[in-house]
Amino acid sequence: ETGVTQTPRHLVMGMTNKKSLKCEQHLGHNAMYWYKQSAKKPLELMFVYSLEERVENNSVPSRFSPECPNSSHLFLHLHTLQPEDSALYLCASSQEDTGSETQYFGPGTRLLVL
Amino acid sequence: GQQVMQIPQYQHVQEGEDFTTYCNSSTTLSNIQWYKQRPGGHPVFLIQLVKSGEVKKQKRLTFQFGEAKKNSSLHITATQTTDVGTYFCAGRGSTLGRLYFGRGTQLTVWP
């Protein structure tokens, strides 16, 4: 499946590092999402972008900063993360305005914060 | 706010046994979706249910949507090792509302 791609697939970073996660969707969708998946809280919705505007931010700490330059690309900028931020970060996309849209997930970036 | 509860969190079965996971919402849902995530993989869409009392089948998988549109279930008949993974339900409160995922049920199948 190559509809939604994510890079890198694995990332190890120190607490003082700055890194970015990239997501690209090739499905022509108009909405994109960032999820965090960890053992303690599976599939936490972090951010939602609809038509390139952020429409939802679920109380995510400011050390996570999303960016959606166009409808096909979504970034998650990371800085001064904590060890508890280690998780699988999943990007998804969907076509809104149908009321029954399916979410297509990317393979995820597995992040380890040391 | 919208909540989707899913039980059990874990299920271990012997190959050939049946498996069921249940999803409940505090409010009426406009539709419900089911996803499967294989170990090391990402969630993949399985099916969507929209109508009250709807039942859909995919080979050994049977999906049901409750009459009140507040609960749903996924039943697998005669599990196989390929069924291993985490099954998520995801409900939508209104036609254009956000999708809320349950915690998932992690299925292990012993050969």
PDB file of C-alpha atoms in Angstrom:
ATOM      1  CA  GLU A   1       0.000   0.000   0.000  1.00  0.00           C
ATOM      2  CA  THR A   2       1.534   3.352  -0.988  1.00  0.00           C
ATOM      3  CA  GLY A   3      -1.459   5.647  -0.585  1.00  0.00           C
ATOM      4  CA  VAL A   4      -0.029   7.266   2.536  1.00  0.00           C
ATOM      5  CA  THR A   5       3.713   7.343   3.110  1.00  0.00           C
ATOM      6  CA  GLN A   6       5.641   8.400   6.187  1.00  0.00           C
ATOM      7  CA  THR A   7       9.303   9.160   6.766  1.00  0.00           C
ATOM      8  CA  PRO A   8      11.351   8.288   8.613  1.00  0.00           C
ATOM      9  CA  ARG A   9      10.047   4.877   9.626  1.00  0.00           C
ATOM     10  CA  HIS A  10      12.214   4.826  12.744  1.00  0.00           C
ATOM     11  CA  LEU A  11      13.718   7.693  14.708  1.00  0.00           C
ATOM     12  CA  VAL A  12      15.854   7.858  17.824  1.00  0.00           C
ATOM     13  CA  MET A  13      16.409  11.287  19.284  1.00  0.00           C
ATOM     14  CA  GLY A  14      17.692  12.905  22.411  1.00  0.00           C
ATOM     15  CA  MET A  15      15.603  15.255  24.495  1.00  0.00           C
ATOM     16  CA  THR A  16      17.422  18.316  23.161  1.00  0.00           C
ATOM     17  CA  ASN A  17      17.135  17.402  19.482  1.00  0.00           C
ATOM     18  CA  LYS A  18      14.835  18.897  16.880  1.00  0.00           C
ATOM     19  CA  LYS A  19      13.401  16.599  14.233  1.00  0.00           C
ATOM     20  CA  SER A  20      10.458  16.483  11.847  1.00  0.00           C
ATOM     21  CA  LEU A  21       8.168  13.691  10.763  1.00  0.00           C
ATOM     22  CA  LYS A  22       6.819  13.784   7.235  1.00  0.00           C
ATOM     23  CA  CYS A  23       3.618  12.391   5.817  1.00  0.00           C
ATOM     24  CA  GLU A  24       2.469  12.404   2.197  1.00  0.00           C
ATOM     25  CA  GLN A  25      -0.827  11.160   0.817  1.00  0.00           C
ATOM     26  CA  HIS A  26      -1.356  10.249  -2.829  1.00  0.00           C
ATOM     27  CA  LEU A  27      -5.104   9.707  -2.616  1.00  0.00           C
ATOM     28  CA  GLY A  28      -6.393  13.190  -3.374  1.00  0.00           C
ATOM     29  CA  HIS A  29      -7.912  13.491   0.100  1.00  0.00           C
ATOM     30  CA  ASN A  30      -8.746  16.801   1.760  1.00  0.00           C
ATOM     31  CA  ALA A  31      -8.154  15.905   5.408  1.00  0.00           C
ATOM     32  CA  MET A  32      -5.063  14.655   7.235  1.00  0.00           C
ATOM     33  CA  TYR A  33      -4.498  13.494  10.786  1.00  0.00           C
ATOM     34  CA  TRP A  34      -1.719  12.813  13.274  1.00  0.00           C
ATOM     35  CA  TYR A  35      -2.249  10.029  15.825  1.00  0.00           C
ATOM     36  CA  LYS A  36      -0.043   8.856  18.660  1.00  0.00           C
ATOM     37  CA  GLN A  37      -0.145   5.158  19.490  1.00  0.00           C
ATOM     38  CA  SER A  38       1.490   3.858  22.641  1.00  0.00           C
ATOM     39  CA  ALA A  39       0.930   0.910  24.914  1.00  0.00           C
ATOM     40  CA  LYS A  40      -0.774   3.080  27.523  1.00  0.00           C
ATOM     41  CA  LYS A  41      -3.163   5.039  25.269  1.00  0.00           C
ATOM     42  CA  PRO A  42      -3.722   3.443  21.888  1.00  0.00           C
ATOM     43  CA  LEU A  43      -4.650   5.730  18.985  1.00  0.00           C
ATOM     44  CA  GLU A  44      -4.755   9.188  20.492  1.00  0.00           C
ATOM     45  CA  LEU A  45      -5.856  11.767  17.971  1.00  0.00           C
ATOM     46  CA  MET A  46      -3.404  14.680  18.071  1.00  0.00           C
ATOM     47  CA  PHE A  47      -4.201  17.022  15.190  1.00  0.00           C
ATOM     48  CA  VAL A  48      -6.660  17.263  12.333  1.00  0.00           C
ATOM     49  CA  TYR A  49      -6.216  19.326   9.209  1.00  0.00           C
ATOM     50  CA  SER A  50      -9.116  19.900   6.892  1.00  0.00           C
ATOM     51  CA  LEU A  51      -8.480  21.740   3.638  1.00  0.00           C
ATOM     52  CA  GLU A  52      -5.053  22.684   5.006  1.00  0.00           C
ATOM     53  CA  GLU A  53      -6.485  24.377   8.093  1.00  0.00           C
ATOM     54  CA  ARG A  54      -6.007  22.960  11.558  1.00  0.00           C
ATOM     55  CA  VAL A  55      -9.452  22.171  12.858  1.00  0.00           C
ATOM     56  CA  GLU A  56      -8.598  20.145  15.912  1.00  0.00           C
ATOM     57  CA  ASN A  57      -5.834  20.117  18.490  1.00  0.00           C
ATOM     58  CA  ASN A  58      -6.424  17.675  21.301  1.00  0.00           C
ATOM     59  CA  SER A  59      -4.494  19.388  24.075  1.00  0.00           C
ATOM     60  CA  VAL A  60      -1.175  18.355  22.631  1.00  0.00           C
ATOM     61  CA  PRO A  61       1.947  19.823  24.297  1.00  0.00           C
ATOM     62  CA  SER A  62       3.613  22.654  22.406  1.00  0.00           C
ATOM     63  CA  ARG A  63       6.732  20.555  21.881  1.00  0.00           C
ATOM     64  CA  PHE A  64       4.722  19.013  19.017  1.00  0.00           C
ATOM     65  CA  SER A  65       4.125  21.448  16.184  1.00  0.00           C
ATOM     66  CA  PRO A  66       2.169  20.386  13.079  1.00  0.00           C
ATOM     67  CA  GLU A  67       2.433  21.941   9.649  1.00  0.00           C
ATOM     68  CA  CYS A  68       0.272  21.351   6.590  1.00  0.00           C
ATOM     69  CA  PRO A  69       1.701  23.259   3.611  1.00  0.00           C
ATOM     70  CA  ASN A  70      -0.767  21.710   1.150  1.00  0.00           C
ATOM     71  CA  SER A  71      -3.432  19.015   1.037  1.00  0.00           C
ATOM     72  CA  SER A  72      -0.923  16.266   0.245  1.00  0.00           C
ATOM     73  CA  HIS A  73       1.720  16.913   2.878  1.00  0.00           C
ATOM     74  CA  LEU A  74       1.705  16.962   6.636  1.00  0.00           C
ATOM     75  CA  PHE A  75       4.611  17.479   9.006  1.00  0.00           C
ATOM     76  CA  LEU A  76       5.062  17.057  12.725  1.00  0.00           C
ATOM     77  CA  HIS A  77       7.926  19.115  14.103  1.00  0.00           C
ATOM     78  CA  LEU A  78       9.416  17.801  17.320  1.00  0.00           C
ATOM     79  CA  HIS A  79      11.578  19.641  19.842  1.00  0.00           C
ATOM     80  CA  THR A  80      12.659  19.055  23.436  1.00  0.00           C
ATOM     81  CA  LEU A  81      10.678  15.856  23.670  1.00  0.00           C
ATOM     82  CA  GLN A  82      10.376  13.700  26.771  1.00  0.00           C
ATOM     83  CA  PRO A  83      10.945   9.933  27.081  1.00  0.00           C
ATOM     84  CA  GLU A  84       7.190   9.448  27.522  1.00  0.00           C
ATOM     85  CA  ASP A  85       6.743  10.794  23.996  1.00  0.00           C
ATOM     86  CA  SER A  86       8.239   7.569  22.662  1.00  0.00           C
ATOM     87  CA  ALA A  87       5.484   5.950  20.584  1.00  0.00           C
ATOM     88  CA  LEU A  88       4.318   5.090  17.105  1.00  0.00           C
ATOM     89  CA  TYR A  89       3.178   8.230  15.284  1.00  0.00           C
ATOM     90  CA  LEU A  90       0.619   7.503  12.622  1.00  0.00           C
ATOM     91  CA  CYS A  91      -0.518   9.782   9.861  1.00  0.00           C
ATOM     92  CA  ALA A  92      -3.888   9.246   8.187  1.00  0.00           C
ATOM     93  CA  SER A  93      -5.907  10.899   5.459  1.00  0.00           C
ATOM     94  CA  SER A  94      -9.540  10.866   4.399  1.00  0.00           C
ATOM     95  CA  GLN A  95     -11.924  12.571   2.040  1.00  0.00           C
ATOM     96  CA  GLU A  96     -14.244  14.647   4.188  1.00  0.00           C
ATOM     97  CA  ASP A  97     -17.715  15.910   3.273  1.00  0.00           C
ATOM     98  CA  THR A  98     -19.118  12.469   2.527  1.00  0.00           C
ATOM     99  CA  GLY A  99     -20.058  11.630   6.110  1.00  0.00           C
ATOM    100  CA  SER A 100     -18.713   8.121   5.833  1.00  0.00           C
ATOM    101  CA  GLU A 101     -15.106   8.647   4.944  1.00  0.00           C
ATOM    102  CA  THR A 102     -12.603   5.914   5.611  1.00  0.00           C
ATOM    103  CA  GLN A 103      -9.288   6.820   7.155  1.00  0.00           C
ATOM    104  CA  TYR A 104      -6.197   5.556   5.358  1.00  0.00           C
ATOM    105  CA  PHE A 105      -3.197   5.188   7.609  1.00  0.00           C
ATOM    106  CA  GLY A 106       0.472   5.434   6.793  1.00  0.00           C
ATOM    107  CA  PRO A 107       2.971   2.874   8.110  1.00  0.00           C
ATOM    108  CA  GLY A 108       3.922   5.136  11.005  1.00  0.00           C
ATOM    109  CA  THR A 109       7.134   6.481  12.477  1.00  0.00           C
ATOM    110  CA  ARG A 110       8.363   4.610  15.512  1.00  0.00           C
ATOM    111  CA  LEU A 111       9.959   7.214  17.759  1.00  0.00           C
ATOM    112  CA  LEU A 112      12.265   6.575  20.668  1.00  0.00           C
ATOM    113  CA  VAL A 113      13.251   9.503  22.876  1.00  0.00           C
ATOM    114  CA  LEU A 114      16.305   8.927  25.020  1.00  0.00           C
TER     115      LEU A 114
ATOM    116  CA  GLY B   1     -18.118  14.082  25.004  1.00  0.00           C
ATOM    117  CA  GLN B   2     -18.162  11.288  22.484  1.00  0.00           C
ATOM    118  CA  GLN B   3     -16.690   8.052  23.834  1.00  0.00           C
ATOM    119  CA  VAL B   4     -16.318   4.657  22.265  1.00  0.00           C
ATOM    120  CA  MET B   5     -15.606   1.800  24.655  1.00  0.00           C
ATOM    121  CA  GLN B   6     -14.269  -1.509  23.434  1.00  0.00           C
ATOM    122  CA  ILE B   7     -13.922  -4.832  25.251  1.00  0.00           C
ATOM    123  CA  PRO B   8     -12.084  -7.011  25.894  1.00  0.00           C
ATOM    124  CA  GLN B   9      -8.678  -5.377  25.703  1.00  0.00           C
ATOM    125  CA  TYR B  10      -6.954  -8.725  25.149  1.00  0.00           C
ATOM    126  CA  GLN B  11      -8.170 -12.107  23.947  1.00  0.00           C
ATOM    127  CA  HIS B  12      -6.172 -15.308  23.599  1.00  0.00           C
ATOM    128  CA  VAL B  13      -7.770 -18.205  21.729  1.00  0.00           C
ATOM    129  CA  GLN B  14      -6.786 -21.579  20.371  1.00  0.00           C
ATOM    130  CA  GLU B  15      -6.825 -21.815  16.612  1.00  0.00           C
ATOM    131  CA  GLY B  16     -10.292 -22.905  15.521  1.00  0.00           C
ATOM    132  CA  GLU B  17     -12.095 -21.194  18.397  1.00  0.00           C
ATOM    133  CA  ASP B  18     -14.416 -18.263  17.851  1.00  0.00           C
ATOM    134  CA  PHE B  19     -13.670 -14.677  18.868  1.00  0.00           C
ATOM    135  CA  THR B  20     -15.855 -11.656  19.534  1.00  0.00           C
ATOM    136  CA  THR B  21     -15.042  -8.042  20.345  1.00  0.00           C
ATOM    137  CA  TYR B  22     -17.650  -5.516  21.464  1.00  0.00           C
ATOM    138  CA  CYS B  23     -17.918  -1.804  21.005  1.00  0.00           C
ATOM    139  CA  ASN B  24     -20.228   0.524  22.936  1.00  0.00           C
ATOM    140  CA  SER B  25     -20.919   4.218  22.629  1.00  0.00           C
ATOM    141  CA  SER B  26     -22.399   6.605  25.165  1.00  0.00           C
ATOM    142  CA  THR B  27     -24.357   8.296  22.375  1.00  0.00           C
ATOM    143  CA  THR B  28     -26.072   7.243  19.165  1.00  0.00           C
ATOM    144  CA  LEU B  29     -23.689   6.792  16.264  1.00  0.00           C
ATOM    145  CA  SER B  30     -24.313   7.748  12.656  1.00  0.00           C
ATOM    146  CA  ASN B  31     -22.016   4.967  11.517  1.00  0.00           C
ATOM    147  CA  ILE B  32     -19.295   2.695  12.822  1.00  0.00           C
ATOM    148  CA  GLN B  33     -16.145   1.425  11.170  1.00  0.00           C
ATOM    149  CA  TRP B  34     -13.849  -1.476  11.986  1.00  0.00           C
ATOM    150  CA  TYR B  35     -10.103  -1.568  11.428  1.00  0.00           C
ATOM    151  CA  LYS B  36      -7.456  -4.269  11.837  1.00  0.00           C
ATOM    152  CA  GLN B  37      -3.843  -3.627  12.788  1.00  0.00           C
ATOM    153  CA  ARG B  38      -1.416  -6.499  12.332  1.00  0.00           C
ATOM    154  CA  PRO B  39       1.593  -6.693  14.689  1.00  0.00           C
ATOM    155  CA  GLY B  40       4.112  -4.101  13.533  1.00  0.00           C
ATOM    156  CA  GLY B  41       1.657  -2.674  11.037  1.00  0.00           C
ATOM    157  CA  HIS B  42      -0.844   0.143  10.814  1.00  0.00           C
ATOM    158  CA  PRO B  43      -4.660   0.167  11.057  1.00  0.00           C
ATOM    159  CA  VAL B  44      -6.389  -0.961   7.886  1.00  0.00           C
ATOM    160  CA  PHE B  45     -10.066  -0.364   7.175  1.00  0.00           C
ATOM    161  CA  LEU B  46     -12.242  -3.479   7.194  1.00  0.00           C
ATOM    162  CA  ILE B  47     -15.852  -2.359   6.938  1.00  0.00           C
ATOM    163  CA  GLN B  48     -18.436   0.307   7.717  1.00  0.00           C
ATOM    164  CA  LEU B  49     -21.923  -0.158   9.153  1.00  0.00           C
ATOM    165  CA  VAL B  50     -24.549   2.535   8.769  1.00  0.00           C
ATOM    166  CA  LYS B  51     -28.044   1.142   9.265  1.00  0.00           C
ATOM    167  CA  SER B  52     -29.697   0.162  12.532  1.00  0.00           C
ATOM    168  CA  GLY B  53     -29.454  -3.614  13.024  1.00  0.00           C
ATOM    169  CA  GLU B  54     -27.168  -3.996  10.032  1.00  0.00           C
ATOM    170  CA  VAL B  55     -25.212  -7.236   9.675  1.00  0.00           C
ATOM    171  CA  LYS B  56     -22.353  -7.664   7.216  1.00  0.00           C
ATOM    172  CA  LYS B  57     -20.121 -10.636   6.562  1.00  0.00           C
ATOM    173  CA  GLN B  58     -16.630 -10.970   5.184  1.00  0.00           C
ATOM    174  CA  LYS B  59     -15.781 -14.657   4.947  1.00  0.00           C
ATOM    175  CA  ARG B  60     -15.373 -15.740   8.602  1.00  0.00           C
ATOM    176  CA  LEU B  61     -15.937 -12.227   9.979  1.00  0.00           C
ATOM    177  CA  THR B  62     -19.418 -11.049  10.957  1.00  0.00           C
ATOM    178  CA  PHE B  63     -20.067  -7.413  11.845  1.00  0.00           C
ATOM    179  CA  GLN B  64     -23.202  -6.199  13.590  1.00  0.00           C
ATOM    180  CA  PHE B  65     -24.593  -2.745  14.344  1.00  0.00           C
ATOM    181  CA  GLY B  66     -27.079  -2.580  17.194  1.00  0.00           C
ATOM    182  CA  GLU B  67     -30.700  -1.570  16.773  1.00  0.00           C
ATOM    183  CA  ALA B  68     -30.141   1.575  18.820  1.00  0.00           C
ATOM    184  CA  LYS B  69     -26.928   2.342  16.888  1.00  0.00           C
ATOM    185  CA  LYS B  70     -24.984   2.526  20.137  1.00  0.00           C
ATOM    186  CA  ASN B  71     -23.144  -0.770  19.983  1.00  0.00           C
ATOM    187  CA  SER B  72     -21.417  -3.005  17.515  1.00  0.00           C
ATOM    188  CA  SER B  73     -19.627  -6.327  17.466  1.00  0.00           C
ATOM    189  CA  LEU B  74     -17.117  -8.208  15.363  1.00  0.00           C
ATOM    190  CA  HIS B  75     -17.268 -12.002  15.471  1.00  0.00           C
ATOM    191  CA  ILE B  76     -14.660 -14.272  13.909  1.00  0.00           C
ATOM    192  CA  THR B  77     -15.619 -17.893  13.374  1.00  0.00           C
ATOM    193  CA  ALA B  78     -12.944 -20.576  13.610  1.00  0.00           C
ATOM    194  CA  THR B  79      -9.971 -18.284  14.109  1.00  0.00           C
ATOM    195  CA  GLN B  80      -6.768 -18.799  12.188  1.00  0.00           C
ATOM    196  CA  THR B  81      -3.245 -17.599  12.970  1.00  0.00           C
ATOM    197  CA  THR B  82      -3.645 -15.004  10.219  1.00  0.00           C
ATOM    198  CA  ASP B  83      -6.366 -13.338  12.307  1.00  0.00           C
ATOM    199  CA  VAL B  84      -3.767 -12.198  14.854  1.00  0.00           C
ATOM    200  CA  GLY B  85      -3.757  -8.445  15.416  1.00  0.00           C
ATOM    201  CA  THR B  86      -5.605  -5.625  17.101  1.00  0.00           C
ATOM    202  CA  TYR B  87      -9.161  -4.881  16.037  1.00  0.00           C
ATOM    203  CA  PHE B  88     -10.433  -1.333  16.465  1.00  0.00           C
ATOM    204  CA  CYS B  89     -13.925   0.007  16.215  1.00  0.00           C
ATOM    205  CA  ALA B  90     -14.394   3.668  15.345  1.00  0.00           C
ATOM    206  CA  GLY B  91     -17.664   5.519  15.706  1.00  0.00           C
ATOM    207  CA  ARG B  92     -18.954   8.766  14.294  1.00  0.00           C
ATOM    208  CA  GLY B  93     -21.415  10.780  16.370  1.00  0.00           C
ATOM    209  CA  SER B  94     -22.976  12.670  13.506  1.00  0.00           C
ATOM    210  CA  THR B  95     -22.831  12.435   9.718  1.00  0.00           C
ATOM    211  CA  LEU B  96     -20.014  14.948   9.439  1.00  0.00           C
ATOM    212  CA  GLY B  97     -18.552  14.412  12.898  1.00  0.00           C
ATOM    213  CA  ARG B  98     -15.141  13.254  13.908  1.00  0.00           C
ATOM    214  CA  LEU B  99     -14.291   9.522  14.051  1.00  0.00           C
ATOM    215  CA  TYR B 100     -13.604   8.252  17.593  1.00  0.00           C
ATOM    216  CA  PHE B 101     -11.564   5.081  17.994  1.00  0.00           C
ATOM    217  CA  GLY B 102     -12.007   2.466  20.686  1.00  0.00           C
ATOM    218  CA  ARG B 103      -8.959   1.164  22.571  1.00  0.00           C
ATOM    219  CA  GLY B 104      -8.896  -1.961  20.433  1.00  0.00           C
ATOM    220  CA  THR B 105      -8.922  -5.676  21.208  1.00  0.00           C
ATOM    221  CA  GLN B 106      -5.614  -7.461  20.784  1.00  0.00           C
ATOM    222  CA  LEU B 107      -6.223 -10.996  19.500  1.00  0.00           C
ATOM    223  CA  THR B 108      -3.659 -13.751  19.922  1.00  0.00           C
ATOM    224  CA  VAL B 109      -4.267 -17.093  18.241  1.00  0.00           C
ATOM    225  CA  TRP B 110      -2.347 -20.143  19.439  1.00  0.00           C
ATOM    226  CA  PRO B 111      -1.711 -22.798  16.807  1.00  0.00           C
TER     227      PRO B 111
END
